[in-house]
PDB file of C-alpha atoms and ligand atoms in Angstrom:
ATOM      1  CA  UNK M 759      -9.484 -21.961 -26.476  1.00 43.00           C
ATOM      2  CA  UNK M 760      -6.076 -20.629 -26.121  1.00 47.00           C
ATOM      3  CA  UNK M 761      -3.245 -23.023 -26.425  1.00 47.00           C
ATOM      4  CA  UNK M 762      -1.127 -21.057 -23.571  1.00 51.00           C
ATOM      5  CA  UNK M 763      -0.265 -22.282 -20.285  1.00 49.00           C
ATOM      6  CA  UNK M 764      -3.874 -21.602 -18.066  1.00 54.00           C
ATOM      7  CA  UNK M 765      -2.906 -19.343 -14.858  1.00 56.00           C
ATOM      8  CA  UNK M 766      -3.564 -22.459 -12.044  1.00 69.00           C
ATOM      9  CA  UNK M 767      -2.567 -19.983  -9.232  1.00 81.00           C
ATOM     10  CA  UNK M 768      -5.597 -18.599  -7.637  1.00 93.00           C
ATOM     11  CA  UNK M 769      -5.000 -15.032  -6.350  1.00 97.00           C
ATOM     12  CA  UNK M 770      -6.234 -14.158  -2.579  1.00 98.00           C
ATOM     13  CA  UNK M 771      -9.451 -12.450  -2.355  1.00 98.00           C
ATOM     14  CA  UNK M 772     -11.165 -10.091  -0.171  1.00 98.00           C
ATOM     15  CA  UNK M 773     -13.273 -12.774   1.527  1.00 98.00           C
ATOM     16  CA  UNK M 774     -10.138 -14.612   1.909  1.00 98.00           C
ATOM     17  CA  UNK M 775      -8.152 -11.750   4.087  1.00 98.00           C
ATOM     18  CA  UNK M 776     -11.594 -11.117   5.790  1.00 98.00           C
ATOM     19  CA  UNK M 777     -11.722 -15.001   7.435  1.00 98.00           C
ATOM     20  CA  UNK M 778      -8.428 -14.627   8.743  1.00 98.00           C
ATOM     21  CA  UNK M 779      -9.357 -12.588  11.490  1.00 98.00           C
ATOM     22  CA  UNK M 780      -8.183 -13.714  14.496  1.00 98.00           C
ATOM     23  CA  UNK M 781      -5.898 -16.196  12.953  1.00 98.00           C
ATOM     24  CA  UNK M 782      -2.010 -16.348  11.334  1.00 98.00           C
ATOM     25  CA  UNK M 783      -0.993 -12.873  10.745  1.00 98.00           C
ATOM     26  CA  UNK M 784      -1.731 -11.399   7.666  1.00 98.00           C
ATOM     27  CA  UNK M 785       1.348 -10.428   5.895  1.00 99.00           C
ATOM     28  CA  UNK M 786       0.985  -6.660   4.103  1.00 99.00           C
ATOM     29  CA  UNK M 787       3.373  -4.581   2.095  1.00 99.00           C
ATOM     30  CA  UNK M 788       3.182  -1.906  -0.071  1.00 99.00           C
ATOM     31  CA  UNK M 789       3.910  -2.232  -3.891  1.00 99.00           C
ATOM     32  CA  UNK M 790       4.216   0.563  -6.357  1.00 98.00           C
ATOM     33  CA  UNK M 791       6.157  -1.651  -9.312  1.00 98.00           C
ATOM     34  CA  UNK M 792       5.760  -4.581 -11.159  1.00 98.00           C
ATOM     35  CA  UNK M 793      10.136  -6.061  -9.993  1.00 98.00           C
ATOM     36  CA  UNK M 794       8.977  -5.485  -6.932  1.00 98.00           C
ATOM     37  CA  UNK M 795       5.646  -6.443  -6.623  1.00 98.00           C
ATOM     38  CA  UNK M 796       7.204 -10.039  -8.321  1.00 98.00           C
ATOM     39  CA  UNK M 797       9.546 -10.012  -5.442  1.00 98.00           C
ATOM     40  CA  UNK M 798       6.563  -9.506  -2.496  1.00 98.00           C
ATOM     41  CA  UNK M 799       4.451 -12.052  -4.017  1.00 98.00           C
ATOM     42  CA  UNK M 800       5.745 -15.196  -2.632  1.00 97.00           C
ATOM     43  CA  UNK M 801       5.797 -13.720   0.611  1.00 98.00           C
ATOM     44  CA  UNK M 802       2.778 -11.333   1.201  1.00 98.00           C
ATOM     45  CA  UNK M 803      -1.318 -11.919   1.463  1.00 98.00           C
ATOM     46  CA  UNK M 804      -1.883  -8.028   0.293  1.00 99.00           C
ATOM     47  CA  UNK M 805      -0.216  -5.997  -1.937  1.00 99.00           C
ATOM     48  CA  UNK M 806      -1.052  -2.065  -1.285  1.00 99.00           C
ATOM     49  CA  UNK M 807      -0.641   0.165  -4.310  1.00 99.00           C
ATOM     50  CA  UNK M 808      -0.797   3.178  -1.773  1.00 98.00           C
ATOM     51  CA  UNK M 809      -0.854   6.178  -2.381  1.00 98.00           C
ATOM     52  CA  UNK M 810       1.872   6.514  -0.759  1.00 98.00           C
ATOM     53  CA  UNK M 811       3.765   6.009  -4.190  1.00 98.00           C
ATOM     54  CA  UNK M 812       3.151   9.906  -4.203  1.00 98.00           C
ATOM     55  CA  UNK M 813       5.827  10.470  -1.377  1.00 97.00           C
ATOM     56  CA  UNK M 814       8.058   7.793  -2.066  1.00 98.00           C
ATOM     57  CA  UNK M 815       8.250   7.167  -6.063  1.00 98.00           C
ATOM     58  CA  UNK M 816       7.415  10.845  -6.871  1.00 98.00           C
ATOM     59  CA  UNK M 817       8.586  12.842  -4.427  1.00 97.00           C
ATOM     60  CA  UNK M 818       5.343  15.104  -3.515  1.00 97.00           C
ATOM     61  CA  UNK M 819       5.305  16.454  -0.079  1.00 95.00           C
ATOM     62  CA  UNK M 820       2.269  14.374   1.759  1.00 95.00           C
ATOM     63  CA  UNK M 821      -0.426  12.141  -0.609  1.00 97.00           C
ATOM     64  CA  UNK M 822      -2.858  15.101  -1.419  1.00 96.00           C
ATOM     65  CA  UNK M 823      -1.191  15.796  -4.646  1.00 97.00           C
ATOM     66  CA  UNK M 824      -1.714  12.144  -6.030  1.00 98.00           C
ATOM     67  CA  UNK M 825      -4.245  11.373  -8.780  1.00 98.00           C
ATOM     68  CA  UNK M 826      -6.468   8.653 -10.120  1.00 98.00           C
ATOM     69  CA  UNK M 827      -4.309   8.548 -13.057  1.00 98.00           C
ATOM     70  CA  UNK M 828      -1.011   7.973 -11.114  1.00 98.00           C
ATOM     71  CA  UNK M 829      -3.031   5.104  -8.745  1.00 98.00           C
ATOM     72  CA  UNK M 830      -4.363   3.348 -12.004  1.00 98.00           C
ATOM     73  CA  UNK M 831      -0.775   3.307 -13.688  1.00 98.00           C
ATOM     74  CA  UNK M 832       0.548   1.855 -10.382  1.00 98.00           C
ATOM     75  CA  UNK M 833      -2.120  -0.426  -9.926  1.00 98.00           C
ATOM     76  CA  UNK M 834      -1.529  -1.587 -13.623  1.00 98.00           C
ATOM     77  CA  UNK M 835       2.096  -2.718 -12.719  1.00 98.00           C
ATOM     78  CA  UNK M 836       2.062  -4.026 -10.085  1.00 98.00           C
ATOM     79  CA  UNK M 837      -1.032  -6.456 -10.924  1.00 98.00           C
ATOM     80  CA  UNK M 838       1.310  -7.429 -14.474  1.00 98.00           C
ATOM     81  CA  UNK M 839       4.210  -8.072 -11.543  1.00 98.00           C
ATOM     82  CA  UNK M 840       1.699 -10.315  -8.878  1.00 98.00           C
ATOM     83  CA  UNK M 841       0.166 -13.651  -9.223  1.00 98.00           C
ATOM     84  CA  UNK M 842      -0.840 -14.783  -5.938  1.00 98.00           C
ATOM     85  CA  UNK M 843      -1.682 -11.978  -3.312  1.00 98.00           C
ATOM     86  CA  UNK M 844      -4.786 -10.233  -3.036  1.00 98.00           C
ATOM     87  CA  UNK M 845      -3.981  -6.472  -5.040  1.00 98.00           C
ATOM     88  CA  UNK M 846      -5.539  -3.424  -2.984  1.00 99.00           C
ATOM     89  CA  UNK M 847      -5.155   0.040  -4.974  1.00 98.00           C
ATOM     90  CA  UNK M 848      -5.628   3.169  -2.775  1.00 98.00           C
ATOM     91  CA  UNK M 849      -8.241   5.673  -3.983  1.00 98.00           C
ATOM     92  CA  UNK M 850      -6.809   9.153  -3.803  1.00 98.00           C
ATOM     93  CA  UNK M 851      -7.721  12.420  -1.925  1.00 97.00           C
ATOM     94  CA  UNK M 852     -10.592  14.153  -3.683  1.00 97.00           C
ATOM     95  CA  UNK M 853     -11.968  10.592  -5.450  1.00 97.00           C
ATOM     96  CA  UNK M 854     -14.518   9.052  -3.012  1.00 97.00           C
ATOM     97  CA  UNK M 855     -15.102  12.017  -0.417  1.00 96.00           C
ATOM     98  CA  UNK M 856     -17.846  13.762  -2.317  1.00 95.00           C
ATOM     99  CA  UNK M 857     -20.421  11.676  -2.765  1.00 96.00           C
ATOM    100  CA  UNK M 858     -21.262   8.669  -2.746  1.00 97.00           C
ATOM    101  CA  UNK M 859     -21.744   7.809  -7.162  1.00 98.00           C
ATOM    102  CA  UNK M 860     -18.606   9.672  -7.160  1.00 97.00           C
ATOM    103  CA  UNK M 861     -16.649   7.107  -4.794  1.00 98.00           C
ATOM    104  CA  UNK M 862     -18.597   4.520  -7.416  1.00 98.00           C
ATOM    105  CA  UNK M 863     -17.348   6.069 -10.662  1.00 98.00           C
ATOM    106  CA  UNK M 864     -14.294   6.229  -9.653  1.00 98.00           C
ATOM    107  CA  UNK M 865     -13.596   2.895  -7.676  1.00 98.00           C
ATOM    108  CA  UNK M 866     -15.324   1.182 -10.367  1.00 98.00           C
ATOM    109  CA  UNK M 867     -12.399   2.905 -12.932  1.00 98.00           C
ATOM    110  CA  UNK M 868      -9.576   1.601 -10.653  1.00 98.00           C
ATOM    111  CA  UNK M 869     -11.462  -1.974 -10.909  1.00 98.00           C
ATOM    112  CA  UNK M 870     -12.214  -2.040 -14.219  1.00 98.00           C
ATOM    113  CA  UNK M 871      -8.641  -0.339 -15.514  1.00 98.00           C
ATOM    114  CA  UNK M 872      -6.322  -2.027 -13.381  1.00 98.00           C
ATOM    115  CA  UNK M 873      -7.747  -5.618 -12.514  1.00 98.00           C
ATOM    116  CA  UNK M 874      -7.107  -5.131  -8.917  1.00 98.00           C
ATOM    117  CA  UNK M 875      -9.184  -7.110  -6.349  1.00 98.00           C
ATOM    118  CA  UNK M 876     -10.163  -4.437  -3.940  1.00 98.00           C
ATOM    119  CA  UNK M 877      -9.928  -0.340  -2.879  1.00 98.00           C
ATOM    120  CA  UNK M 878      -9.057   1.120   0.226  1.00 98.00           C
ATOM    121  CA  UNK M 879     -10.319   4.329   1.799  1.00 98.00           C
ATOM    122  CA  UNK M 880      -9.475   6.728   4.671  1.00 95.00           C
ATOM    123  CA  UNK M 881     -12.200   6.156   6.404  1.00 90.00           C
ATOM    124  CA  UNK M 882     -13.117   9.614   8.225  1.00 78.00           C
ATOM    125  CA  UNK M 883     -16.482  11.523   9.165  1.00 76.00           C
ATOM    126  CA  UNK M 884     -18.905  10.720   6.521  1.00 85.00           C
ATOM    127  CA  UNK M 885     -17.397   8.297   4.795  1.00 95.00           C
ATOM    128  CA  UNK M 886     -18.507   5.039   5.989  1.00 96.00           C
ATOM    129  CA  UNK M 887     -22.090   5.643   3.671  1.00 96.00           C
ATOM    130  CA  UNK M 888     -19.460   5.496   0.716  1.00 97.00           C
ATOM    131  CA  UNK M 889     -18.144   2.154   1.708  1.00 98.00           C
ATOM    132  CA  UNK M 890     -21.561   0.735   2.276  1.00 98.00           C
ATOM    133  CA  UNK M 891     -22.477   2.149  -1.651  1.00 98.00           C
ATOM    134  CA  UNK M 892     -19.309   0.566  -3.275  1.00 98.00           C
ATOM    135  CA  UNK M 893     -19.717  -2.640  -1.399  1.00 98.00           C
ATOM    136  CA  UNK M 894     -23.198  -3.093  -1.939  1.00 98.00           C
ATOM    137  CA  UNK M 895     -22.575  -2.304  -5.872  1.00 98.00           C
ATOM    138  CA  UNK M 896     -19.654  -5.398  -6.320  1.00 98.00           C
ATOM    139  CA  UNK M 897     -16.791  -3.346  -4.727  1.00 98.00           C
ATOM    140  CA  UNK M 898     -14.567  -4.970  -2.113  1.00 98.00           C
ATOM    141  CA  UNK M 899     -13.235  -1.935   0.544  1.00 98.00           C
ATOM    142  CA  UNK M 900     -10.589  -1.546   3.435  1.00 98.00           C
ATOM    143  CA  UNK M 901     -10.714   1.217   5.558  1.00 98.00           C
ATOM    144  CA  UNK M 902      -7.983   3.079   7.324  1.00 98.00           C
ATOM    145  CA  UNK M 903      -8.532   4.785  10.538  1.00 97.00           C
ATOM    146  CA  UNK M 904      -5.971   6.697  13.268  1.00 96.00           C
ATOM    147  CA  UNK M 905      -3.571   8.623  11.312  1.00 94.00           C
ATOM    148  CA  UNK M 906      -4.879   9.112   7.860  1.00 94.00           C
ATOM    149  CA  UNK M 907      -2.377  10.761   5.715  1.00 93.00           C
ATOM    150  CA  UNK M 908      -4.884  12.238   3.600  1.00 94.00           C
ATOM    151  CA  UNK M 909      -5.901  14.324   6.551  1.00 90.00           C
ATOM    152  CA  UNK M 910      -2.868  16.117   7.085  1.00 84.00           C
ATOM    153  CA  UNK M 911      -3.527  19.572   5.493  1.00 86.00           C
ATOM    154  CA  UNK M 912      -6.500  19.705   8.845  1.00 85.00           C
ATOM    155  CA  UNK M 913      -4.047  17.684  11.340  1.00 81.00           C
ATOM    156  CA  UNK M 914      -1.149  20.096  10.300  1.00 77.00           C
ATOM    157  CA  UNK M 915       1.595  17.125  10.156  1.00 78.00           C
ATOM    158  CA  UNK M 916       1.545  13.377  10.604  1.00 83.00           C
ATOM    159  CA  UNK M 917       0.969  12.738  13.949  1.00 85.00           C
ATOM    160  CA  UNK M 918       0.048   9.446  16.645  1.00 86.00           C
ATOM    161  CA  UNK M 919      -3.892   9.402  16.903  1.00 85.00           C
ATOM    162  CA  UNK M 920      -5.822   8.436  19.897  1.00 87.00           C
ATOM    163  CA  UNK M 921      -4.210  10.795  22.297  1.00 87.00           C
ATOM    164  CA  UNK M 922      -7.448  12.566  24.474  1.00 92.00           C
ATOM    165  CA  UNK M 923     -10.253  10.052  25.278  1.00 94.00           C
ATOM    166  CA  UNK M 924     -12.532  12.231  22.861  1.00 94.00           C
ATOM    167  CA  UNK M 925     -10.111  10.860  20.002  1.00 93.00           C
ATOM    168  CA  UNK M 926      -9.518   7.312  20.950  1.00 96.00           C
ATOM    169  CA  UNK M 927     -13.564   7.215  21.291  1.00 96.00           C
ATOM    170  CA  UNK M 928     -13.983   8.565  17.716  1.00 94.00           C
ATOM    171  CA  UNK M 929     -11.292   6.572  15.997  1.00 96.00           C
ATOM    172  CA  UNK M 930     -12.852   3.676  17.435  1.00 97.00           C
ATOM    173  CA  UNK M 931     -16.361   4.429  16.071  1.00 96.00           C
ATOM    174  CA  UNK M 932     -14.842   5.042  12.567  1.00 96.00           C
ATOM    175  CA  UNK M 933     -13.169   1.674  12.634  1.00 97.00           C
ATOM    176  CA  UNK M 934     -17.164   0.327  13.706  1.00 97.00           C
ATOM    177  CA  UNK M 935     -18.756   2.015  10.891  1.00 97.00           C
ATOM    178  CA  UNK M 936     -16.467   0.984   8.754  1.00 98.00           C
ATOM    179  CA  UNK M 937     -16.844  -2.503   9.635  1.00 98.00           C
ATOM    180  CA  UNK M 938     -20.297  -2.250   9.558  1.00 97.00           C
ATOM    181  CA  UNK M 939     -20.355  -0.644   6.283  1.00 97.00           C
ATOM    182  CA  UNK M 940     -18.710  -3.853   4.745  1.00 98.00           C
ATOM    183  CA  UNK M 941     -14.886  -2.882   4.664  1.00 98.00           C
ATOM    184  CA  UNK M 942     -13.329  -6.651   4.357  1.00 98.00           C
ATOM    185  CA  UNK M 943     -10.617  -5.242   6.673  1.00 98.00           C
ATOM    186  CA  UNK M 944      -9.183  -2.131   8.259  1.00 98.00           C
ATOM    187  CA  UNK M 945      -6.238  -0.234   8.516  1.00 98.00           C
ATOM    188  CA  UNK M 946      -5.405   1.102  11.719  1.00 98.00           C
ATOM    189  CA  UNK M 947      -2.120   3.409  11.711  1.00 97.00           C
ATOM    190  CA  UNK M 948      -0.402   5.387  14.406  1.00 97.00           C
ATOM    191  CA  UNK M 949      -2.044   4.756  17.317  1.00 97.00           C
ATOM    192  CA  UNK M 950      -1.077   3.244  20.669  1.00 96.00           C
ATOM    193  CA  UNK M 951      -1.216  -0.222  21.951  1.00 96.00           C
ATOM    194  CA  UNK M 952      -3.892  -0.390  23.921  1.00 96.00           C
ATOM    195  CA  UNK M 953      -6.665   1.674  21.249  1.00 97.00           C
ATOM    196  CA  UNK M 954      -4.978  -1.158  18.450  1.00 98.00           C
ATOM    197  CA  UNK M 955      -6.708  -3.866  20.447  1.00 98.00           C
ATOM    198  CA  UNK M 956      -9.847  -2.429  21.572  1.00 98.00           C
ATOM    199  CA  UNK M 957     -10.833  -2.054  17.819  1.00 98.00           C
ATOM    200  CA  UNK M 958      -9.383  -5.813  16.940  1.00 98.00           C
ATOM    201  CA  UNK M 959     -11.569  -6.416  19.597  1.00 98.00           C
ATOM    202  CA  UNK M 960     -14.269  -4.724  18.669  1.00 98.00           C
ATOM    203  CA  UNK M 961     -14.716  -5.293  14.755  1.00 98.00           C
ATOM    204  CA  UNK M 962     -15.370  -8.571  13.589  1.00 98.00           C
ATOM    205  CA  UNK M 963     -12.936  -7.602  10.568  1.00 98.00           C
ATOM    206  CA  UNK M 964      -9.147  -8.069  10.297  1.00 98.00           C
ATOM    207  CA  UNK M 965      -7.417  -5.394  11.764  1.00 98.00           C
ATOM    208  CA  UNK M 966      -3.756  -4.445   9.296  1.00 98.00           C
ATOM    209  CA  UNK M 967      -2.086  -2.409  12.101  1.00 98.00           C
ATOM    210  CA  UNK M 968       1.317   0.086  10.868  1.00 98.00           C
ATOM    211  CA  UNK M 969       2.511   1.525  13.740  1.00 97.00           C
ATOM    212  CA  UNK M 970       0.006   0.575  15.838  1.00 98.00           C
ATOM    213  CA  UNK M 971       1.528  -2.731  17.582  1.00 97.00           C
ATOM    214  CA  UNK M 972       1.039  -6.422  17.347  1.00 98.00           C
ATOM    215  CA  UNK M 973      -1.931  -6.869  18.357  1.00 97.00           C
ATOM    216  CA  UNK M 974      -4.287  -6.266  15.252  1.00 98.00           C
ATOM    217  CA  UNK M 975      -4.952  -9.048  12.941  1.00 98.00           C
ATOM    218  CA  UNK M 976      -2.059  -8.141   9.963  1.00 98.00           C
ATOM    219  CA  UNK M 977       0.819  -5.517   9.555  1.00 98.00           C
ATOM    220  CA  UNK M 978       1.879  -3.711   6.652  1.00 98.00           C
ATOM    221  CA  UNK M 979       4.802  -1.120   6.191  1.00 98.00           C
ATOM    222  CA  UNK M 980       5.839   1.118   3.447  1.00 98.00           C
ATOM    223  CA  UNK M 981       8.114  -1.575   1.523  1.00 98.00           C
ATOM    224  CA  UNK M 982      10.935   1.386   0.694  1.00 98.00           C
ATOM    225  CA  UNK M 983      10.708   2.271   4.539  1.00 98.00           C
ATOM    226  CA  UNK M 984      11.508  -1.476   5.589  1.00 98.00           C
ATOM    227  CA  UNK M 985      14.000  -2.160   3.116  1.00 98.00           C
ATOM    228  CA  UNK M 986      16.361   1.140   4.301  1.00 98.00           C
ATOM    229  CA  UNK M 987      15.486   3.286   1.358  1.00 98.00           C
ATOM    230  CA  UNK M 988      15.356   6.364   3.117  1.00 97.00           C
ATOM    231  CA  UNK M 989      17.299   8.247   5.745  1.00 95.00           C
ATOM    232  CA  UNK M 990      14.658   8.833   8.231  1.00 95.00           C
ATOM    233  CA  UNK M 991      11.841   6.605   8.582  1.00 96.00           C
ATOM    234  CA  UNK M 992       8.790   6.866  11.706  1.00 95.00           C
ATOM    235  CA  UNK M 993       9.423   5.123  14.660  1.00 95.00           C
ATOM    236  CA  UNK M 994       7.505   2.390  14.049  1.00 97.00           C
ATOM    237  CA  UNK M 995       9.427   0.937  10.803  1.00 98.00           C
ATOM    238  CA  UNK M 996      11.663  -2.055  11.392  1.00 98.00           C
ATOM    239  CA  UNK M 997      14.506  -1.865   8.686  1.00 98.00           C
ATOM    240  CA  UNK M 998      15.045  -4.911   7.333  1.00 98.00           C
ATOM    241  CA  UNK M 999      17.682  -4.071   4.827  1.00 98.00           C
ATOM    242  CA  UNK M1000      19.665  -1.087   4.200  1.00 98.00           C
ATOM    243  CA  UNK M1001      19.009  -0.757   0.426  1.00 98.00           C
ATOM    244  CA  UNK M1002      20.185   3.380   0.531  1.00 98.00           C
ATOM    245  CA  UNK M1003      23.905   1.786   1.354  1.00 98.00           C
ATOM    246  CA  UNK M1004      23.363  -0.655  -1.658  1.00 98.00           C
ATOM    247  CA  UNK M1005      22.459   1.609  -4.173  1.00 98.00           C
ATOM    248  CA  UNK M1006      25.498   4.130  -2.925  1.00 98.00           C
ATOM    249  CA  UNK M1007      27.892   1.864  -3.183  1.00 98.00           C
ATOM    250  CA  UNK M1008      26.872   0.267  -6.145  1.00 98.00           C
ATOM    251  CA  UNK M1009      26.819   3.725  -7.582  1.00 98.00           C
ATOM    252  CA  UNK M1010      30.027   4.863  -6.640  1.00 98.00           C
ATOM    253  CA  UNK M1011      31.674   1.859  -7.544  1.00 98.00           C
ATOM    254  CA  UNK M1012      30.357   2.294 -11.362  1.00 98.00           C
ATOM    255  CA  UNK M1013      30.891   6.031 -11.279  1.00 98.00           C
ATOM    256  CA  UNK M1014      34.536   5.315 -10.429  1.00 98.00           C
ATOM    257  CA  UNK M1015      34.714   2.281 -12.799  1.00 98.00           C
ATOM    258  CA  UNK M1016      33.453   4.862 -15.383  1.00 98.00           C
ATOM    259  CA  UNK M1017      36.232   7.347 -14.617  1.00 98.00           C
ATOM    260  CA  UNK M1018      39.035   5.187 -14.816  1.00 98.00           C
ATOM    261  CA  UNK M1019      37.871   3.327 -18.063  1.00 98.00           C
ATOM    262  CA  UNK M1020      37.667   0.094 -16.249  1.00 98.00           C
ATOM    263  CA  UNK M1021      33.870  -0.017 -17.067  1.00 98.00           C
ATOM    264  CA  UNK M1022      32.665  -1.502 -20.051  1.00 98.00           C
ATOM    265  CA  UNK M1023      35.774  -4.554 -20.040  1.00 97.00           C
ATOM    266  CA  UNK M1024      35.835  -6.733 -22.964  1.00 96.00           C
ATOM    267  CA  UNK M1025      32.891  -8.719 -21.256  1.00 97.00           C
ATOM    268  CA  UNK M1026      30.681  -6.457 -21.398  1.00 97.00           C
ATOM    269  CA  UNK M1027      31.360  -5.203 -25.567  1.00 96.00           C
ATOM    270  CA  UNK M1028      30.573  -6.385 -28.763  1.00 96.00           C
ATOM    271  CA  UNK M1029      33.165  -7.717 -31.369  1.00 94.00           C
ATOM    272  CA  UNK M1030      32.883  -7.380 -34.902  1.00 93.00           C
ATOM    273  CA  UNK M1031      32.950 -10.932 -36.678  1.00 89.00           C
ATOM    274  CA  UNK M1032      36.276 -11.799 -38.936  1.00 84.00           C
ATOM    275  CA  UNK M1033      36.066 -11.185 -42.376  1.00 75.00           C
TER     276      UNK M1033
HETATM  277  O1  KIV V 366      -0.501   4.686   1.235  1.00 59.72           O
HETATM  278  C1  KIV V 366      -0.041   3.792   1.959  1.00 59.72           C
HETATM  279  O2  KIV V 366       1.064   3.289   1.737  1.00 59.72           O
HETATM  280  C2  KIV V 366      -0.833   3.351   3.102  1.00 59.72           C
HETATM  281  C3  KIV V 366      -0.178   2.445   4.086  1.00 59.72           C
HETATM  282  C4  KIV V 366       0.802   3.217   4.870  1.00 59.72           C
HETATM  283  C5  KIV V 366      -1.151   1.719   4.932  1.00 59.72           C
HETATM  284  O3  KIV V 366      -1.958   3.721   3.242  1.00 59.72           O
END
């Protein structure tokens, strides 16, 4: 046996986040790195390596352009970076739509390749067979219903869901059959108030609502949207920090420290030793 240090922290599991329904809040953020996903770790249940990472790490337009590779290098990190929440990695557009074995092969690649605990689908038309397959094979699943960003090439933008009754009734049955296909908990994003709490209501699965008001089970954001990363965020983001002002004036203050030869100062160079 190995002589180092066992690991005596015991990370959060999908069973876990599933009995919490109805109870404390479950705390949710999005992680992409392993500095930050050190930093969330003391204070979060889940860690999401969305794929979101495509928009705000790599600069792509919407998520449709992210790939299995760029989800398992993400996944990797931030699992090195975590030792105590429960690690969900997002499976891509194109990876779990198709079929069935294909959601397998590749949810059981994520698994295997990154040590996470879980994967989370958007969980559209047809999908909810594909969560039943994975779970029933040793593969823990969220869902995500309302606005799925993978969607957006057929919604034409990133819109509120839930606005006709015709919508509201089939975001609801999504959220069902993905509850009743074994998803451990669901997403529910961009939809109002009153649709947020019919589905807490009406799954007996955690509800993790972003931008869909306090009354699901959890919230998560997009951890570069809360912090003040960018300059326009959706209506639903709190800022909690202003991190774009941080990084400017750090910036500029080394940029200028730079140009006036103030930066490096003798505490910051090496000396040759006498003699
Ligand atoms: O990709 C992502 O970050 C997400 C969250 C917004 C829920 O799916």
């Amino acid at each position: 046996m190995s002589s180092q240090r066992q690991e005596t922290v015991r990370r959060l599991t999908a069973p876990d986040i599933a009995a919490r329904k109805g109870g404390v809040p479950i705390v949710c953020l999005t992680a992409y790195t392993a500095p930050v996903a050190e930093i969330l770790d003391d204070h979060c249940d889940l860690l999401l390596v969305g794929d979101s990472v495509g928009m705000v790490v790599h600069g792509l337009p919407n998520t449709v352009g992210v790939t299995l590779d760029m989800m398992i290098l993400h996944g990797q990190a931030v699992m090195r970076g975590s030792r105590k929440a429960m690690v969900v990695v997002d499976l891509p557009f194109g990876s779990y739509e198709g079929s069935a074995e294909m959601a397998y092969a590749n949810a059981a690649r994520v698994m295997k390749e990154t040590g996470c605990n879980a994967v989370k689908v958007e969980a559209g038309p047809a999908v909810a067979e594909n969560i039943d397959y994975l779970v029933k094979r040793g593969i823990p699943v969220m869902g995500h219903v309302g606005l799925r960003p993978q969607a957006v090439m057929v919604d034409g933008g990133f819109r509120a869901k839930g606005k006709t009754d015709h919508e509201r009734a089939r975001i609801l049955d999504e959220a069902r059959a993905a509850a009743e296909s074994g998803a451990f908990a669901v997403v529910v994003e961009g939809v109002a108030e009153g649709l947020a709490r019919e589905i807490t209501g009406a799954i007996d699965v955690p509800t993790i609502g972003i931008g869909a008001s306090a009354g699901c089970d959890g919230q998560i954001l997009v951890t570069d949207d809360m912090l003040g990363l960018f300059d326009w965020t959706p209506k639903f983001v709190r800022r909690y920090g202003d991190l774009r002002g941080e990084i400017t004036k750090a910036v500029a203050g080394y940029a200028d420290d730079v140009r006036q030869r103030r930066f490096p100062g003798p505490a910051e160079i090496y000396f040759a030793k006498a003699g």
